[in-house]
């Protein structure tokens, strides 16, 4: 068993980012299986459960697993718990033996930051130096940590209605970056913008974005969520992580369901760019936007990194889940 400290200790961004890139590539090549994310909606608790299974063959390694995860927006205020929590079961695909049960909450945060980094690497300007973040919750931390691995980020502008969350974020990173609080408009004007909020009405004005801003739209991960103006989605070079998930629960789900967006408005899935079937950022591009819903293949790839290093370092707690004497 791998607890949160074990997951964090064995999931360095420098290794997670290429692992997730491999996962996007495997999915694009058809070397992965990822059934649709299933939901149990709990409106009486303002939350939901999701089950996310996947298998992927990255060439040098293959892996399988399933994550049981929730999104309960009232958790921080009512229960002093994270909004998102999860448990990951990581299995040997050769024989289905459960190799590890690990903290999926930390894993989710880390792989989400790594996914944004993969997209930013392909879609942001090479000399991007400023990062805006709207939403200063726990997901914001790995947005900065992931993106700073692949772009020379110097200035960070963070915006949130929760002043305490902003203060915690600034305190965490003020020794490493020029980090300050700012309005949504100031954050949106940066070279790269990551939005990590649960809103259902757009809060990022199209007019606030810089002429060449790359946007990571990370907050919309369920039907009805929507952070950005429809006009932004129409104007941007729009890249998604998965057709089924984004049309159902990604940033595009609301305008898609209303007929505002169509297939012609979507440039590519990220995997198409990763494998080279379509180019990423062009020097003449204006706004680019990555619509991320979070894929089970990302969790499996991240769990692979964590498990392999934990085994090398003898981290975690041994346990017997399967009686191997039974045939």
mmCIF file of C-alpha atoms in Angstrom:
data_model
loop_
_atom_site.group_PDB
_atom_site.id
_atom_site.type_symbol
_atom_site.label_atom_id
_atom_site.label_comp_id
_atom_site.label_asym_id
_atom_site.label_seq_id
_atom_site.Cartn_x
_atom_site.Cartn_y
_atom_site.Cartn_z
ATOM 1 C CA UNK A 1 0.000 0.000 0.000
ATOM 2 C CA UNK A 2 1.271 3.433 -0.942
ATOM 3 C CA UNK A 3 0.016 6.381 1.091
ATOM 4 C CA UNK A 4 0.054 10.049 -0.013
ATOM 5 C CA UNK A 5 3.665 10.626 1.056
ATOM 6 C CA UNK A 6 4.777 7.532 -0.877
ATOM 7 C CA UNK A 7 2.963 8.667 -4.011
ATOM 8 C CA UNK A 8 4.431 12.165 -3.873
ATOM 9 C CA UNK A 9 7.937 10.876 -3.155
ATOM 10 C CA UNK A 10 7.865 8.596 -6.187
ATOM 11 C CA UNK A 11 6.117 10.828 -8.722
ATOM 12 C CA UNK A 12 8.551 13.468 -9.925
ATOM 13 C CA UNK A 13 7.185 15.766 -12.632
ATOM 14 C CA UNK A 14 10.251 15.243 -14.788
ATOM 15 C CA UNK A 15 9.253 11.567 -15.092
ATOM 16 C CA UNK A 16 5.475 11.933 -15.027
ATOM 17 C CA UNK A 17 5.386 14.256 -18.036
ATOM 18 C CA UNK A 18 7.060 11.831 -20.487
ATOM 19 C CA UNK A 19 5.033 8.938 -19.056
ATOM 20 C CA UNK A 20 1.800 10.804 -19.753
ATOM 21 C CA UNK A 21 3.055 11.746 -23.195
ATOM 22 C CA UNK A 22 3.598 8.022 -23.810
ATOM 23 C CA UNK A 23 0.043 7.356 -22.627
ATOM 24 C CA UNK A 24 -1.463 9.887 -25.049
ATOM 25 C CA UNK A 25 0.603 8.343 -27.839
ATOM 26 C CA UNK A 26 -0.460 4.792 -26.974
ATOM 27 C CA UNK A 27 -4.097 5.844 -26.938
ATOM 28 C CA UNK A 28 -3.754 7.500 -30.333
ATOM 29 C CA UNK A 29 -2.038 4.428 -31.811
ATOM 30 C CA UNK A 30 -4.797 2.158 -30.533
ATOM 31 C CA UNK A 31 -2.527 0.526 -27.964
ATOM 32 C CA UNK A 32 -4.783 1.340 -25.032
ATOM 33 C CA UNK A 33 -8.203 0.396 -23.769
ATOM 34 C CA UNK A 34 -10.199 2.967 -21.856
ATOM 35 C CA UNK A 35 -13.904 2.308 -21.290
ATOM 36 C CA UNK A 36 -16.029 5.389 -20.781
ATOM 37 C CA UNK A 37 -15.779 7.019 -17.372
ATOM 38 C CA UNK A 38 -18.898 6.093 -15.404
ATOM 39 C CA UNK A 39 -20.606 8.412 -12.952
ATOM 40 C CA UNK A 40 -22.731 8.057 -9.839
ATOM 41 C CA UNK A 41 -24.359 11.456 -9.412
ATOM 42 C CA UNK A 42 -25.137 12.561 -5.849
ATOM 43 C CA UNK A 43 -26.832 15.976 -6.085
ATOM 44 C CA UNK A 44 -28.011 15.710 -2.475
ATOM 45 C CA UNK A 45 -24.331 15.906 -1.466
ATOM 46 C CA UNK A 46 -23.312 18.257 -4.283
ATOM 47 C CA UNK A 47 -20.931 15.587 -5.531
ATOM 48 C CA UNK A 48 -20.375 12.451 -7.529
ATOM 49 C CA UNK A 49 -18.321 9.270 -7.821
ATOM 50 C CA UNK A 50 -16.471 8.212 -10.966
ATOM 51 C CA UNK A 51 -14.881 4.903 -11.949
ATOM 52 C CA UNK A 52 -11.980 5.072 -14.378
ATOM 53 C CA UNK A 53 -10.435 1.818 -15.683
ATOM 54 C CA UNK A 54 -7.742 1.563 -18.350
ATOM 55 C CA UNK A 55 -5.005 -0.568 -19.893
ATOM 56 C CA UNK A 56 -2.167 0.779 -21.984
ATOM 57 C CA UNK A 57 0.829 -0.616 -23.819
ATOM 58 C CA UNK A 58 3.541 2.025 -24.038
ATOM 59 C CA UNK A 59 6.022 -0.225 -25.831
ATOM 60 C CA UNK A 60 8.662 -0.686 -23.149
ATOM 61 C CA UNK A 61 6.007 -1.351 -20.508
ATOM 62 C CA UNK A 62 2.318 -2.026 -20.158
ATOM 63 C CA UNK A 63 0.023 -1.481 -17.216
ATOM 64 C CA UNK A 64 -3.563 -1.682 -16.047
ATOM 65 C CA UNK A 65 -5.561 -0.124 -13.261
ATOM 66 C CA UNK A 66 -8.741 1.528 -12.078
ATOM 67 C CA UNK A 67 -9.318 4.686 -10.100
ATOM 68 C CA UNK A 68 -12.362 5.260 -7.878
ATOM 69 C CA UNK A 69 -12.611 9.020 -7.476
ATOM 70 C CA UNK A 70 -15.060 11.694 -6.381
ATOM 71 C CA UNK A 71 -15.709 15.404 -6.772
ATOM 72 C CA UNK A 72 -17.545 16.908 -3.768
ATOM 73 C CA UNK A 73 -17.272 20.696 -3.927
ATOM 74 C CA UNK A 74 -18.383 21.276 -0.315
ATOM 75 C CA UNK A 75 -15.741 19.014 1.201
ATOM 76 C CA UNK A 76 -13.174 21.677 2.161
ATOM 77 C CA UNK A 77 -15.684 23.846 4.022
ATOM 78 C CA UNK A 78 -17.931 21.173 5.538
ATOM 79 C CA UNK A 79 -15.612 18.242 6.216
ATOM 80 C CA UNK A 80 -12.076 19.645 5.996
ATOM 81 C CA UNK A 81 -11.430 17.194 3.156
ATOM 82 C CA UNK A 82 -10.175 17.681 -0.399
ATOM 83 C CA UNK A 83 -12.753 18.317 -3.112
ATOM 84 C CA UNK A 84 -11.250 15.430 -5.105
ATOM 85 C CA UNK A 85 -10.227 12.136 -3.487
ATOM 86 C CA UNK A 86 -9.395 8.842 -5.068
ATOM 87 C CA UNK A 87 -8.054 5.345 -4.646
ATOM 88 C CA UNK A 88 -6.002 3.660 -7.368
ATOM 89 C CA UNK A 89 -5.733 -0.098 -7.844
ATOM 90 C CA UNK A 90 -2.709 -0.900 -9.985
ATOM 91 C CA UNK A 91 -2.594 -4.418 -11.451
ATOM 92 C CA UNK A 92 -0.276 -6.673 -13.421
ATOM 93 C CA UNK A 93 -1.967 -7.095 -16.826
ATOM 94 C CA UNK A 94 -0.297 -10.499 -17.350
ATOM 95 C CA UNK A 95 -2.253 -12.185 -14.577
ATOM 96 C CA UNK A 96 -4.462 -9.476 -12.978
ATOM 97 C CA UNK A 97 -2.527 -9.634 -9.687
ATOM 98 C CA UNK A 98 -3.087 -6.386 -7.702
ATOM 99 C CA UNK A 99 0.408 -4.940 -7.372
ATOM 100 C CA UNK A 100 -0.568 -1.884 -5.358
ATOM 101 C CA UNK A 101 -3.369 0.079 -3.814
ATOM 102 C CA UNK A 102 -2.244 3.689 -3.732
ATOM 103 C CA UNK A 103 -3.514 7.134 -2.833
ATOM 104 C CA UNK A 104 -5.370 8.366 -5.883
ATOM 105 C CA UNK A 105 -5.877 11.888 -4.545
ATOM 106 C CA UNK A 106 -2.226 12.888 -4.822
ATOM 107 C CA UNK A 107 -1.955 10.849 -8.021
ATOM 108 C CA UNK A 108 -4.829 12.819 -9.587
ATOM 109 C CA UNK A 109 -3.280 16.167 -8.719
ATOM 110 C CA UNK A 110 0.108 15.174 -10.051
ATOM 111 C CA UNK A 111 -1.037 13.610 -13.312
ATOM 112 C CA UNK A 112 -3.341 16.573 -13.976
ATOM 113 C CA UNK A 113 -0.390 18.928 -13.747
ATOM 114 C CA UNK A 114 1.649 16.631 -15.965
ATOM 115 C CA UNK A 115 -1.158 16.500 -18.570
ATOM 116 C CA UNK A 116 -1.258 20.304 -18.680
ATOM 117 C CA UNK A 117 2.512 20.271 -19.134
ATOM 118 C CA UNK A 118 2.282 17.905 -22.113
ATOM 119 C CA UNK A 119 -0.305 20.157 -23.758
ATOM 120 C CA UNK A 120 1.630 23.318 -22.928
ATOM 121 C CA UNK A 121 4.799 21.838 -24.400
ATOM 122 C CA UNK A 122 3.073 21.382 -27.762
ATOM 123 C CA UNK A 123 0.804 24.433 -27.796
ATOM 124 C CA UNK A 124 2.406 27.322 -25.891
ATOM 125 C CA UNK A 125 4.983 29.728 -27.247
ATOM 126 C CA UNK A 126 8.531 28.479 -26.700
ATOM 127 C CA UNK A 127 9.487 31.602 -24.757
ATOM 128 C CA UNK A 128 6.404 31.661 -22.519
ATOM 129 C CA UNK A 129 7.482 33.134 -19.200
ATOM 130 C CA UNK A 130 4.279 34.131 -17.410
ATOM 131 C CA UNK A 131 1.615 31.791 -16.037
ATOM 132 C CA UNK A 132 -1.845 32.787 -14.914
ATOM 133 C CA UNK A 133 -3.831 30.464 -12.665
ATOM 134 C CA UNK A 134 -7.518 30.918 -11.914
ATOM 135 C CA UNK A 135 -8.470 28.771 -8.955
ATOM 136 C CA UNK A 136 -5.973 28.468 -6.091
ATOM 137 C CA UNK A 137 -7.033 25.067 -4.789
ATOM 138 C CA UNK A 138 -4.798 22.028 -4.592
ATOM 139 C CA UNK A 139 -4.872 21.462 -8.363
ATOM 140 C CA UNK A 140 -3.205 24.833 -8.927
ATOM 141 C CA UNK A 141 0.035 23.685 -7.308
ATOM 142 C CA UNK A 142 0.754 20.942 -9.798
ATOM 143 C CA UNK A 143 -0.254 23.205 -12.689
ATOM 144 C CA UNK A 144 2.669 25.448 -11.808
ATOM 145 C CA UNK A 145 5.032 22.592 -11.014
ATOM 146 C CA UNK A 146 4.262 20.766 -14.263
ATOM 147 C CA UNK A 147 4.302 23.751 -16.598
ATOM 148 C CA UNK A 148 7.494 25.136 -15.039
ATOM 149 C CA UNK A 149 9.218 21.899 -16.032
ATOM 150 C CA UNK A 150 8.780 22.615 -19.733
ATOM 151 C CA UNK A 151 8.678 26.432 -19.984
ATOM 152 C CA UNK A 152 10.911 29.064 -18.336
ATOM 153 C CA UNK A 153 8.171 30.436 -16.084
ATOM 154 C CA UNK A 154 9.233 33.501 -14.116
ATOM 155 C CA UNK A 155 6.015 35.355 -13.264
ATOM 156 C CA UNK A 156 2.884 33.752 -11.795
ATOM 157 C CA UNK A 157 -0.434 35.549 -11.336
ATOM 158 C CA UNK A 158 -2.982 33.664 -9.231
ATOM 159 C CA UNK A 159 -6.641 34.596 -8.895
ATOM 160 C CA UNK A 160 -9.286 33.197 -6.559
ATOM 161 C CA UNK A 161 -12.204 34.518 -4.515
ATOM 162 C CA UNK A 162 -10.721 32.674 -1.515
ATOM 163 C CA UNK A 163 -8.027 35.013 -0.221
ATOM 164 C CA UNK A 164 -6.688 32.371 2.160
ATOM 165 C CA UNK A 165 -6.111 29.955 -0.703
ATOM 166 C CA UNK A 166 -4.251 32.646 -2.635
ATOM 167 C CA UNK A 167 -2.107 33.454 0.410
ATOM 168 C CA UNK A 168 -1.191 29.772 0.848
ATOM 169 C CA UNK A 169 -0.238 29.506 -2.817
ATOM 170 C CA UNK A 170 1.941 32.612 -2.701
ATOM 171 C CA UNK A 171 3.613 31.474 0.500
ATOM 172 C CA UNK A 172 4.430 28.146 -1.124
ATOM 173 C CA UNK A 173 6.097 29.538 -4.234
ATOM 174 C CA UNK A 174 7.296 33.086 -3.532
ATOM 175 C CA UNK A 175 10.897 31.951 -3.071
ATOM 176 C CA UNK A 176 11.002 30.317 -6.516
ATOM 177 C CA UNK A 177 8.882 32.600 -8.714
ATOM 178 C CA UNK A 178 7.703 36.175 -8.932
ATOM 179 C CA UNK A 179 4.230 35.235 -7.731
ATOM 180 C CA UNK A 180 1.413 37.631 -6.901
ATOM 181 C CA UNK A 181 -2.337 37.824 -6.614
ATOM 182 C CA UNK A 182 -4.310 39.419 -9.414
ATOM 183 C CA UNK A 183 -7.681 39.673 -11.088
ATOM 184 C CA UNK A 184 -9.005 37.071 -13.501
ATOM 185 C CA UNK A 185 -8.212 39.514 -16.303
ATOM 186 C CA UNK A 186 -4.586 39.857 -15.180
ATOM 187 C CA UNK A 187 -4.176 36.088 -14.971
ATOM 188 C CA UNK A 188 -5.787 35.592 -18.381
ATOM 189 C CA UNK A 189 -3.354 37.997 -20.042
ATOM 190 C CA UNK A 190 -0.347 35.768 -19.228
ATOM 191 C CA UNK A 191 1.515 33.670 -21.797
ATOM 192 C CA UNK A 192 -0.045 30.514 -20.348
ATOM 193 C CA UNK A 193 -3.317 30.305 -18.421
ATOM 194 C CA UNK A 194 -4.551 27.324 -16.409
ATOM 195 C CA UNK A 195 -8.117 27.386 -15.112
ATOM 196 C CA UNK A 196 -8.987 24.940 -12.344
ATOM 197 C CA UNK A 197 -12.423 25.905 -11.071
ATOM 198 C CA UNK A 198 -15.733 23.985 -10.813
ATOM 199 C CA UNK A 199 -17.922 26.787 -12.216
ATOM 200 C CA UNK A 200 -20.934 26.228 -14.459
ATOM 201 C CA UNK A 201 -21.064 29.756 -15.890
ATOM 202 C CA UNK A 202 -18.056 31.152 -17.797
ATOM 203 C CA UNK A 203 -15.806 33.409 -15.746
ATOM 204 C CA UNK A 204 -12.924 33.946 -18.198
ATOM 205 C CA UNK A 205 -13.773 36.730 -20.680
ATOM 206 C CA UNK A 206 -12.583 36.271 -24.238
ATOM 207 C CA UNK A 207 -11.400 39.881 -24.237
ATOM 208 C CA UNK A 208 -9.059 39.268 -21.293
ATOM 209 C CA UNK A 209 -6.868 36.702 -23.042
ATOM 210 C CA UNK A 210 -3.550 37.730 -24.524
ATOM 211 C CA UNK A 211 -3.150 37.626 -28.283
ATOM 212 C CA UNK A 212 -1.106 34.426 -28.097
ATOM 213 C CA UNK A 213 -2.134 32.935 -24.755
ATOM 214 C CA UNK A 214 -2.212 29.157 -24.413
ATOM 215 C CA UNK A 215 -5.065 28.031 -22.159
ATOM 216 C CA UNK A 216 -5.269 24.809 -20.173
ATOM 217 C CA UNK A 217 -8.975 24.420 -19.377
ATOM 218 C CA UNK A 218 -8.741 21.888 -16.546
ATOM 219 C CA UNK A 219 -11.775 22.620 -14.385
ATOM 220 C CA UNK A 220 -14.647 21.191 -16.419
ATOM 221 C CA UNK A 221 -14.811 17.470 -15.735
ATOM 222 C CA UNK A 222 -18.559 16.880 -15.469
ATOM 223 C CA UNK A 223 -21.670 17.730 -17.469
ATOM 224 C CA UNK A 224 -22.683 21.372 -17.100
ATOM 225 C CA UNK A 225 -19.286 22.748 -16.066
ATOM 226 C CA UNK A 226 -18.056 25.646 -18.206
ATOM 227 C CA UNK A 227 -15.213 28.121 -17.446
ATOM 228 C CA UNK A 228 -14.590 29.970 -20.728
ATOM 229 C CA UNK A 229 -16.590 32.162 -23.082
ATOM 230 C CA UNK A 230 -18.001 30.311 -26.068
ATOM 231 C CA UNK A 231 -16.263 32.862 -28.278
ATOM 232 C CA UNK A 232 -12.916 31.787 -26.862
ATOM 233 C CA UNK A 233 -13.618 28.203 -27.869
ATOM 234 C CA UNK A 234 -14.632 29.324 -31.350
ATOM 235 C CA UNK A 235 -11.553 31.525 -31.806
ATOM 236 C CA UNK A 236 -8.912 29.201 -30.339
ATOM 237 C CA UNK A 237 -6.978 26.361 -31.892
ATOM 238 C CA UNK A 238 -8.977 23.871 -29.854
ATOM 239 C CA UNK A 239 -7.347 20.628 -28.704
ATOM 240 C CA UNK A 240 -9.138 18.001 -26.610
ATOM 241 C CA UNK A 241 -8.019 14.944 -24.680
ATOM 242 C CA UNK A 242 -10.823 12.583 -25.791
ATOM 243 C CA UNK A 243 -13.858 13.042 -28.027
ATOM 244 C CA UNK A 244 -16.371 11.165 -25.888
ATOM 245 C CA UNK A 245 -15.333 12.664 -22.563
ATOM 246 C CA UNK A 246 -14.945 16.265 -23.676
ATOM 247 C CA UNK A 247 -18.275 16.382 -25.505
ATOM 248 C CA UNK A 248 -19.954 14.881 -22.437
ATOM 249 C CA UNK A 249 -18.126 16.545 -19.575
ATOM 250 C CA UNK A 250 -15.296 18.780 -20.762
ATOM 251 C CA UNK A 251 -15.052 22.524 -21.242
ATOM 252 C CA UNK A 252 -16.815 22.165 -24.591
ATOM 253 C CA UNK A 253 -19.750 20.119 -23.264
ATOM 254 C CA UNK A 254 -22.197 22.999 -22.814
ATOM 255 C CA UNK A 255 -21.664 24.789 -26.154
ATOM 256 C CA UNK A 256 -21.454 21.389 -27.871
ATOM 257 C CA UNK A 257 -24.832 20.345 -26.498
ATOM 258 C CA UNK A 258 -26.329 23.651 -27.641
ATOM 259 C CA UNK A 259 -24.942 23.308 -31.160
ATOM 260 C CA UNK A 260 -22.594 26.274 -30.743
ATOM 261 C CA UNK A 261 -19.568 24.032 -31.433
ATOM 262 C CA UNK A 262 -19.202 21.276 -34.006
ATOM 263 C CA UNK A 263 -16.493 18.868 -35.129
ATOM 264 C CA UNK A 264 -15.176 21.521 -37.496
ATOM 265 C CA UNK A 265 -14.265 23.703 -34.526
ATOM 266 C CA UNK A 266 -11.997 21.068 -32.938
ATOM 267 C CA UNK A 267 -8.455 20.995 -34.258
ATOM 268 C CA UNK A 268 -7.199 17.705 -32.807
ATOM 269 C CA UNK A 269 -6.973 15.312 -29.913
ATOM 270 C CA UNK A 270 -3.737 15.838 -28.000
ATOM 271 C CA UNK A 271 -2.569 12.334 -28.918
ATOM 272 C CA UNK A 272 -2.621 13.257 -32.617
ATOM 273 C CA UNK A 273 -0.158 16.058 -31.897
ATOM 274 C CA UNK A 274 2.014 13.955 -29.602
ATOM 275 C CA UNK A 275 2.537 11.266 -32.281
ATOM 276 C CA UNK A 276 3.136 13.878 -34.991
ATOM 277 C CA UNK A 277 0.006 13.322 -37.072
ATOM 278 C CA UNK A 278 -0.869 16.992 -36.645
ATOM 279 C CA UNK A 279 1.440 19.902 -35.817
ATOM 280 C CA UNK A 280 1.221 21.670 -32.499
ATOM 281 C CA UNK A 281 1.702 25.402 -32.203
ATOM 282 C CA UNK A 282 2.300 27.302 -35.402
ATOM 283 C CA UNK A 283 4.165 30.635 -35.235
ATOM 284 C CA UNK A 284 1.069 32.355 -36.613
ATOM 285 C CA UNK A 285 -1.302 30.863 -34.021
ATOM 286 C CA UNK A 286 -3.207 33.155 -31.720
ATOM 287 C CA UNK A 287 -5.008 31.589 -28.775
ATOM 288 C CA UNK A 288 -4.657 27.850 -28.230
ATOM 289 C CA UNK A 289 -6.790 25.914 -25.757
ATOM 290 C CA UNK A 290 -6.485 22.410 -24.321
ATOM 291 C CA UNK A 291 -9.727 20.939 -23.001
ATOM 292 C CA UNK A 292 -8.763 18.384 -20.359
ATOM 293 C CA UNK A 293 -11.273 16.081 -18.700
ATOM 294 C CA UNK A 294 -8.705 13.722 -17.167
ATOM 295 C CA UNK A 295 -8.239 10.270 -18.650
ATOM 296 C CA UNK A 296 -7.832 6.905 -16.971
ATOM 297 C CA UNK A 297 -4.754 6.234 -19.125
ATOM 298 C CA UNK A 298 -3.104 9.168 -17.357
ATOM 299 C CA UNK A 299 -3.758 7.604 -13.968
ATOM 300 C CA UNK A 300 -2.366 4.245 -15.089
ATOM 301 C CA UNK A 301 0.761 5.876 -16.538
ATOM 302 C CA UNK A 302 1.325 7.867 -13.347
ATOM 303 C CA UNK A 303 0.686 4.805 -11.185
ATOM 304 C CA UNK A 304 3.300 2.933 -13.218
ATOM 305 C CA UNK A 305 5.916 5.578 -12.417
ATOM 306 C CA UNK A 306 4.979 5.580 -8.735
ATOM 307 C CA UNK A 307 4.921 1.804 -8.361
ATOM 308 C CA UNK A 308 8.228 1.162 -10.112
ATOM 309 C CA UNK A 309 10.091 3.724 -8.009
ATOM 310 C CA UNK A 310 8.400 2.654 -4.783
ATOM 311 C CA UNK A 311 9.506 -0.904 -5.455
ATOM 312 C CA UNK A 312 13.071 0.220 -6.167
ATOM 313 C CA UNK A 313 13.167 2.239 -2.940
ATOM 314 C CA UNK A 314 11.267 -0.264 -0.806
ATOM 315 C CA UNK A 315 8.582 2.303 0.021
ATOM 316 C CA UNK A 316 5.075 1.530 1.212
ATOM 317 C CA UNK A 317 3.441 -1.101 3.352
ATOM 318 C CA UNK A 318 3.362 -4.780 2.345
ATOM 319 C CA UNK A 319 -0.023 -6.461 2.478
ATOM 320 C CA UNK A 320 -1.688 -9.628 1.245
ATOM 321 C CA UNK A 321 -4.844 -9.047 -0.742
ATOM 322 C CA UNK A 322 -4.828 -12.303 -2.671
ATOM 323 C CA UNK A 323 -4.473 -15.763 -1.144
ATOM 324 C CA UNK A 324 -2.028 -17.287 -3.604
ATOM 325 C CA UNK A 325 -2.587 -20.738 -2.076
ATOM 326 C CA UNK A 326 -6.041 -20.838 -3.687
ATOM 327 C CA UNK A 327 -6.079 -22.097 -7.268
#
